[in-house]
Amino acid sequence: AAGVIQSPRHLIKEKRETATLKCYPIPRHDTVYWYQQGPGQDPQFLISFYEKMQSDKGSIPDRFSAQQFSDYHSELNMSSLELGDSALYFCASSPRTPNTEAFFGQGTRLTVV
Amino acid sequence: AQKITQTQPGMFVQEKEAVTLDCTYDTSDPSYGLFWYKQPSSGEMIFLIYQGSYDQQNATEGRYSLNFQKARKSANLVISASQLGDSAMYFCAGGSSNTGKLIFGQGTTLQVKP
């Protein structure tokens, strides 16, 4: 079965650089979520999209932006990277039905040096 | 606001035995869902089981079952017949009925001993 695809799987960037993470949801899933998981931490919700519109916003820094495109894939753009942005970034997708399980991609491990 | 609490940072269990991982929740959302995810050392987040707040029966999925006690606001995960491959971090999460975002607990590291 098709799963959530994230790219790249690993990314190394220097401080103050920019990074773009991509997420391709499961077909027919119209909701996409982004989470950030720091080392030894639980995942923290960043932002979500439903039908290409932002549906909820969590603790996402102003340096980050995201969008969902017409084909439902989503991109998380991160600028002026800081060492503290080093984390595992997950994308998850689900159908819109409330309280339906979200399926996670394998994550993008971002390292800022 | 929703809060998920996992009070067991680490647990050990003997292979083939059952183990219970604790999770309590606090929410003002009248309709909510509770989820368990497994995160092995490779990092991926694997969905295990889901319990809806209006579900009358406890959820079960193979060796996983969810002991849902609404009055106690607990949603403990029971893993029966533990296997070495069950060694991982386990997260309990609560879902918002409005947007579906998940709030995670702190996680419990489970180690299965041979």
mmCIF file of C-alpha atoms in Angstrom:
data_model
loop_
_atom_site.group_PDB
_atom_site.id
_atom_site.type_symbol
_atom_site.label_atom_id
_atom_site.label_comp_id
_atom_site.label_asym_id
_atom_site.label_seq_id
_atom_site.Cartn_x
_atom_site.Cartn_y
_atom_site.Cartn_z
ATOM 1 C CA ALA A 1 0.000 0.000 0.000
ATOM 2 C CA ALA A 2 1.139 3.541 -0.715
ATOM 3 C CA GLY A 3 2.561 5.418 2.262
ATOM 4 C CA VAL A 4 3.480 8.977 3.041
ATOM 5 C CA ILE A 5 6.659 9.905 1.195
ATOM 6 C CA GLN A 6 9.056 12.480 2.574
ATOM 7 C CA SER A 7 12.130 13.845 0.906
ATOM 8 C CA PRO A 8 14.923 14.163 1.505
ATOM 9 C CA ARG A 9 15.468 11.571 4.232
ATOM 10 C CA HIS A 10 18.550 13.319 5.524
ATOM 11 C CA LEU A 11 19.663 16.904 5.170
ATOM 12 C CA ILE A 12 22.694 18.765 6.461
ATOM 13 C CA LYS A 13 22.655 22.548 6.375
ATOM 14 C CA GLU A 14 24.758 25.305 7.822
ATOM 15 C CA LYS A 15 23.479 27.996 10.144
ATOM 16 C CA ARG A 16 21.558 30.768 8.401
ATOM 17 C CA GLU A 17 20.901 28.616 5.333
ATOM 18 C CA THR A 18 17.456 27.634 4.085
ATOM 19 C CA ALA A 19 15.917 24.194 3.725
ATOM 20 C CA THR A 20 12.853 22.831 1.978
ATOM 21 C CA LEU A 21 11.236 19.592 3.083
ATOM 22 C CA LYS A 22 8.700 17.840 0.886
ATOM 23 C CA CYS A 23 5.811 15.572 1.740
ATOM 24 C CA TYR A 24 3.629 13.474 -0.550
ATOM 25 C CA PRO A 25 0.528 12.220 1.306
ATOM 26 C CA ILE A 26 -1.275 8.941 0.846
ATOM 27 C CA PRO A 27 -3.592 9.178 -2.191
ATOM 28 C CA ARG A 28 -7.057 10.534 -1.312
ATOM 29 C CA HIS A 29 -5.797 11.912 1.994
ATOM 30 C CA ASP A 30 -6.613 15.609 1.945
ATOM 31 C CA THR A 31 -5.096 16.616 5.275
ATOM 32 C CA VAL A 32 -1.380 17.008 5.920
ATOM 33 C CA TYR A 33 0.336 17.625 9.245
ATOM 34 C CA TRP A 34 3.913 18.619 10.037
ATOM 35 C CA TYR A 35 5.630 17.687 13.299
ATOM 36 C CA GLN A 36 9.066 18.428 14.710
ATOM 37 C CA GLN A 37 10.785 15.940 17.014
ATOM 38 C CA GLY A 38 13.928 17.169 18.757
ATOM 39 C CA PRO A 39 16.487 14.686 20.131
ATOM 40 C CA GLY A 40 14.931 12.696 22.969
ATOM 41 C CA GLN A 41 11.682 14.645 22.691
ATOM 42 C CA ASP A 42 8.129 13.848 21.725
ATOM 43 C CA PRO A 43 6.864 15.150 18.380
ATOM 44 C CA GLN A 44 5.512 18.687 18.460
ATOM 45 C CA PHE A 45 2.791 19.812 16.086
ATOM 46 C CA LEU A 46 3.842 22.593 13.715
ATOM 47 C CA ILE A 47 1.106 23.173 11.174
ATOM 48 C CA SER A 48 -1.608 21.411 9.201
ATOM 49 C CA PHE A 49 -3.434 21.849 5.919
ATOM 50 C CA TYR A 50 -6.822 20.719 4.700
ATOM 51 C CA GLU A 51 -7.726 21.081 1.050
ATOM 52 C CA LYS A 52 -4.727 23.363 0.493
ATOM 53 C CA MET A 53 -5.752 25.774 3.262
ATOM 54 C CA GLN A 54 -4.012 26.071 6.602
ATOM 55 C CA SER A 55 -6.274 24.393 9.148
ATOM 56 C CA ASP A 56 -4.297 24.651 12.370
ATOM 57 C CA LYS A 57 -1.055 26.139 13.607
ATOM 58 C CA GLY A 58 1.123 25.070 16.484
ATOM 59 C CA SER A 59 4.521 26.125 17.729
ATOM 60 C CA ILE A 60 5.960 26.938 14.321
ATOM 61 C CA PRO A 61 8.646 29.647 14.247
ATOM 62 C CA ASP A 62 8.080 32.681 12.045
ATOM 63 C CA ARG A 63 11.178 31.604 10.087
ATOM 64 C CA PHE A 64 9.236 28.570 8.881
ATOM 65 C CA SER A 65 6.465 28.566 6.319
ATOM 66 C CA ALA A 66 4.519 25.803 4.660
ATOM 67 C CA GLN A 67 1.938 25.251 1.998
ATOM 68 C CA GLN A 68 -0.093 22.518 0.385
ATOM 69 C CA PHE A 69 -0.264 22.401 -3.381
ATOM 70 C CA SER A 70 -3.037 21.466 -5.814
ATOM 71 C CA ASP A 71 -1.783 17.854 -5.967
ATOM 72 C CA TYR A 72 -1.962 17.783 -2.121
ATOM 73 C CA HIS A 73 1.755 17.510 -1.611
ATOM 74 C CA SER A 74 3.151 19.884 0.982
ATOM 75 C CA GLU A 75 6.421 21.699 1.517
ATOM 76 C CA LEU A 76 7.926 23.061 4.714
ATOM 77 C CA ASN A 77 10.300 25.931 4.094
ATOM 78 C CA MET A 78 12.783 26.814 6.797
ATOM 79 C CA SER A 79 14.937 29.916 6.625
ATOM 80 C CA SER A 80 17.751 31.371 8.735
ATOM 81 C CA LEU A 81 18.394 27.942 10.162
ATOM 82 C CA GLU A 82 19.603 27.691 13.726
ATOM 83 C CA LEU A 83 21.391 24.872 15.529
ATOM 84 C CA GLY A 84 18.227 24.269 17.529
ATOM 85 C CA ASP A 85 16.317 23.444 14.346
ATOM 86 C CA SER A 86 18.192 20.131 14.160
ATOM 87 C CA ALA A 87 15.449 17.553 14.515
ATOM 88 C CA LEU A 88 13.425 14.848 12.864
ATOM 89 C CA TYR A 89 10.619 16.408 10.830
ATOM 90 C CA PHE A 90 7.588 14.261 10.207
ATOM 91 C CA CYS A 91 4.806 14.717 7.770
ATOM 92 C CA ALA A 92 1.577 12.824 8.356
ATOM 93 C CA SER A 93 -1.565 12.530 6.310
ATOM 94 C CA SER A 94 -5.130 11.500 7.013
ATOM 95 C CA PRO A 95 -8.570 11.711 5.488
ATOM 96 C CA ARG A 96 -10.633 14.549 6.870
ATOM 97 C CA THR A 97 -12.856 12.365 9.024
ATOM 98 C CA PRO A 98 -12.266 13.542 12.602
ATOM 99 C CA ASN A 99 -10.123 11.365 14.813
ATOM 100 C CA THR A 100 -8.944 9.174 12.016
ATOM 101 C CA GLU A 101 -5.470 7.788 12.430
ATOM 102 C CA ALA A 102 -2.739 9.835 10.842
ATOM 103 C CA PHE A 103 -0.102 7.906 8.937
ATOM 104 C CA PHE A 104 3.402 9.210 9.231
ATOM 105 C CA GLY A 105 6.170 9.396 6.689
ATOM 106 C CA GLN A 106 9.610 8.133 7.577
ATOM 107 C CA GLY A 107 10.728 11.637 8.465
ATOM 108 C CA THR A 108 13.462 13.980 7.345
ATOM 109 C CA ARG A 109 16.409 14.214 9.684
ATOM 110 C CA LEU A 110 17.728 17.766 9.524
ATOM 111 C CA THR A 111 21.117 18.551 10.971
ATOM 112 C CA VAL A 112 22.196 22.168 11.214
ATOM 113 C CA VAL A 113 25.938 22.680 11.663
ATOM 114 C CA ALA B 1 -6.219 22.274 25.627
ATOM 115 C CA GLN B 2 -5.256 18.648 25.679
ATOM 116 C CA LYS B 3 -2.543 17.011 27.732
ATOM 117 C CA ILE B 4 -1.181 13.505 27.454
ATOM 118 C CA THR B 5 0.903 12.026 30.250
ATOM 119 C CA GLN B 6 3.077 8.932 30.144
ATOM 120 C CA THR B 7 4.655 8.375 33.534
ATOM 121 C CA GLN B 8 6.931 5.465 32.658
ATOM 122 C CA PRO B 9 10.145 6.679 30.998
ATOM 123 C CA GLY B 10 11.382 3.102 30.602
ATOM 124 C CA MET B 11 9.996 -0.401 30.953
ATOM 125 C CA PHE B 12 11.482 -3.886 30.767
ATOM 126 C CA VAL B 13 9.581 -7.041 29.901
ATOM 127 C CA GLN B 14 10.607 -10.643 29.422
ATOM 128 C CA GLU B 15 10.081 -12.080 25.962
ATOM 129 C CA LYS B 16 6.665 -13.766 25.563
ATOM 130 C CA GLU B 17 5.198 -11.952 28.568
ATOM 131 C CA ALA B 18 2.574 -9.194 28.483
ATOM 132 C CA VAL B 19 3.306 -5.582 29.323
ATOM 133 C CA THR B 20 1.124 -2.544 29.996
ATOM 134 C CA LEU B 21 2.221 0.963 29.044
ATOM 135 C CA ASP B 22 0.374 3.714 30.893
ATOM 136 C CA CYS B 23 -1.223 6.800 29.399
ATOM 137 C CA THR B 24 -3.528 9.361 30.970
ATOM 138 C CA TYR B 25 -5.185 12.228 29.188
ATOM 139 C CA ASP B 26 -6.853 15.489 30.026
ATOM 140 C CA THR B 27 -9.021 17.231 27.488
ATOM 141 C CA SER B 28 -11.954 19.602 27.222
ATOM 142 C CA ASP B 29 -12.769 18.290 23.770
ATOM 143 C CA PRO B 30 -16.098 16.403 23.943
ATOM 144 C CA SER B 31 -15.080 14.130 21.097
ATOM 145 C CA TYR B 32 -11.523 12.904 20.970
ATOM 146 C CA GLY B 33 -9.401 10.043 19.866
ATOM 147 C CA LEU B 34 -6.513 8.319 21.541
ATOM 148 C CA PHE B 35 -3.682 6.775 19.568
ATOM 149 C CA TRP B 36 -0.600 4.707 20.197
ATOM 150 C CA TYR B 37 2.468 4.882 17.983
ATOM 151 C CA LYS B 38 5.674 2.854 18.012
ATOM 152 C CA GLN B 39 8.997 4.482 17.157
ATOM 153 C CA PRO B 40 11.884 2.058 16.697
ATOM 154 C CA SER B 41 15.474 3.237 16.766
ATOM 155 C CA SER B 42 15.323 3.802 13.010
ATOM 156 C CA GLY B 43 13.006 6.719 13.713
ATOM 157 C CA GLU B 44 9.828 6.043 11.784
ATOM 158 C CA MET B 45 6.486 6.509 13.545
ATOM 159 C CA ILE B 46 4.292 3.424 13.223
ATOM 160 C CA PHE B 47 0.565 3.574 13.996
ATOM 161 C CA LEU B 48 -0.540 0.780 16.344
ATOM 162 C CA ILE B 49 -4.062 1.309 17.624
ATOM 163 C CA TYR B 50 -6.844 3.886 17.996
ATOM 164 C CA GLN B 51 -9.664 4.385 20.503
ATOM 165 C CA GLY B 52 -12.488 6.849 19.971
ATOM 166 C CA SER B 53 -14.020 8.550 22.971
ATOM 167 C CA TYR B 54 -17.470 7.196 22.101
ATOM 168 C CA ASP B 55 -16.332 3.650 21.406
ATOM 169 C CA GLN B 56 -18.048 1.253 23.765
ATOM 170 C CA GLN B 57 -15.504 -1.514 23.481
ATOM 171 C CA ASN B 58 -11.758 -1.479 23.961
ATOM 172 C CA ALA B 59 -9.824 -1.450 20.711
ATOM 173 C CA THR B 60 -7.732 -4.458 19.757
ATOM 174 C CA GLU B 61 -5.270 -4.975 16.899
ATOM 175 C CA GLY B 62 -3.510 -8.301 16.926
ATOM 176 C CA ARG B 63 -1.212 -8.398 19.979
ATOM 177 C CA TYR B 64 -2.108 -4.819 20.877
ATOM 178 C CA SER B 65 -5.108 -3.864 22.959
ATOM 179 C CA LEU B 66 -6.115 -0.609 24.525
ATOM 180 C CA ASN B 67 -7.453 -0.599 28.087
ATOM 181 C CA PHE B 68 -9.700 2.469 27.906
ATOM 182 C CA GLN B 69 -11.099 3.688 31.222
ATOM 183 C CA LYS B 70 -12.992 6.900 30.604
ATOM 184 C CA ALA B 71 -13.722 7.657 34.256
ATOM 185 C CA ARG B 72 -10.022 7.447 35.064
ATOM 186 C CA LYS B 73 -9.058 9.211 31.827
ATOM 187 C CA SER B 74 -6.628 6.477 31.001
ATOM 188 C CA ALA B 75 -5.825 4.688 27.748
ATOM 189 C CA ASN B 76 -3.206 2.092 28.544
ATOM 190 C CA LEU B 77 -1.603 -0.025 25.825
ATOM 191 C CA VAL B 78 -1.319 -3.742 26.486
ATOM 192 C CA ILE B 79 1.136 -5.739 24.397
ATOM 193 C CA SER B 80 0.676 -9.473 24.740
ATOM 194 C CA ALA B 81 3.334 -12.114 24.051
ATOM 195 C CA SER B 82 6.169 -9.584 23.762
ATOM 196 C CA GLN B 83 8.722 -10.105 21.029
ATOM 197 C CA LEU B 84 12.276 -8.804 20.742
ATOM 198 C CA GLY B 85 11.136 -6.616 17.860
ATOM 199 C CA ASP B 86 8.772 -4.783 20.199
ATOM 200 C CA SER B 87 11.749 -2.979 21.740
ATOM 201 C CA ALA B 88 11.127 0.652 20.832
ATOM 202 C CA MET B 89 9.789 3.976 22.064
ATOM 203 C CA TYR B 90 6.015 4.060 22.427
ATOM 204 C CA PHE B 91 4.019 7.265 22.250
ATOM 205 C CA CYS B 92 0.464 7.854 23.357
ATOM 206 C CA ALA B 93 -1.255 10.713 21.534
ATOM 207 C CA GLY B 94 -4.557 12.531 21.724
ATOM 208 C CA GLY B 95 -6.343 13.767 18.636
ATOM 209 C CA SER B 96 -8.373 16.934 18.220
ATOM 210 C CA SER B 97 -11.817 16.377 16.787
ATOM 211 C CA ASN B 98 -11.652 19.709 14.967
ATOM 212 C CA THR B 99 -8.356 19.576 13.125
ATOM 213 C CA GLY B 100 -6.996 16.121 13.823
ATOM 214 C CA LYS B 101 -3.660 17.360 15.139
ATOM 215 C CA LEU B 102 -2.019 15.052 17.648
ATOM 216 C CA ILE B 103 -0.683 15.944 21.079
ATOM 217 C CA PHE B 104 1.916 13.421 22.187
ATOM 218 C CA GLY B 105 2.955 12.167 25.585
ATOM 219 C CA GLN B 106 6.572 12.014 26.617
ATOM 220 C CA GLY B 107 6.980 8.438 25.455
ATOM 221 C CA THR B 108 7.939 5.155 27.115
ATOM 222 C CA THR B 109 11.003 3.173 26.080
ATOM 223 C CA LEU B 110 10.251 -0.527 26.118
ATOM 224 C CA GLN B 111 13.020 -3.104 26.185
ATOM 225 C CA VAL B 112 12.179 -6.760 25.665
ATOM 226 C CA LYS B 113 14.635 -9.158 27.258
ATOM 227 C CA PRO B 114 15.338 -12.573 25.702
#
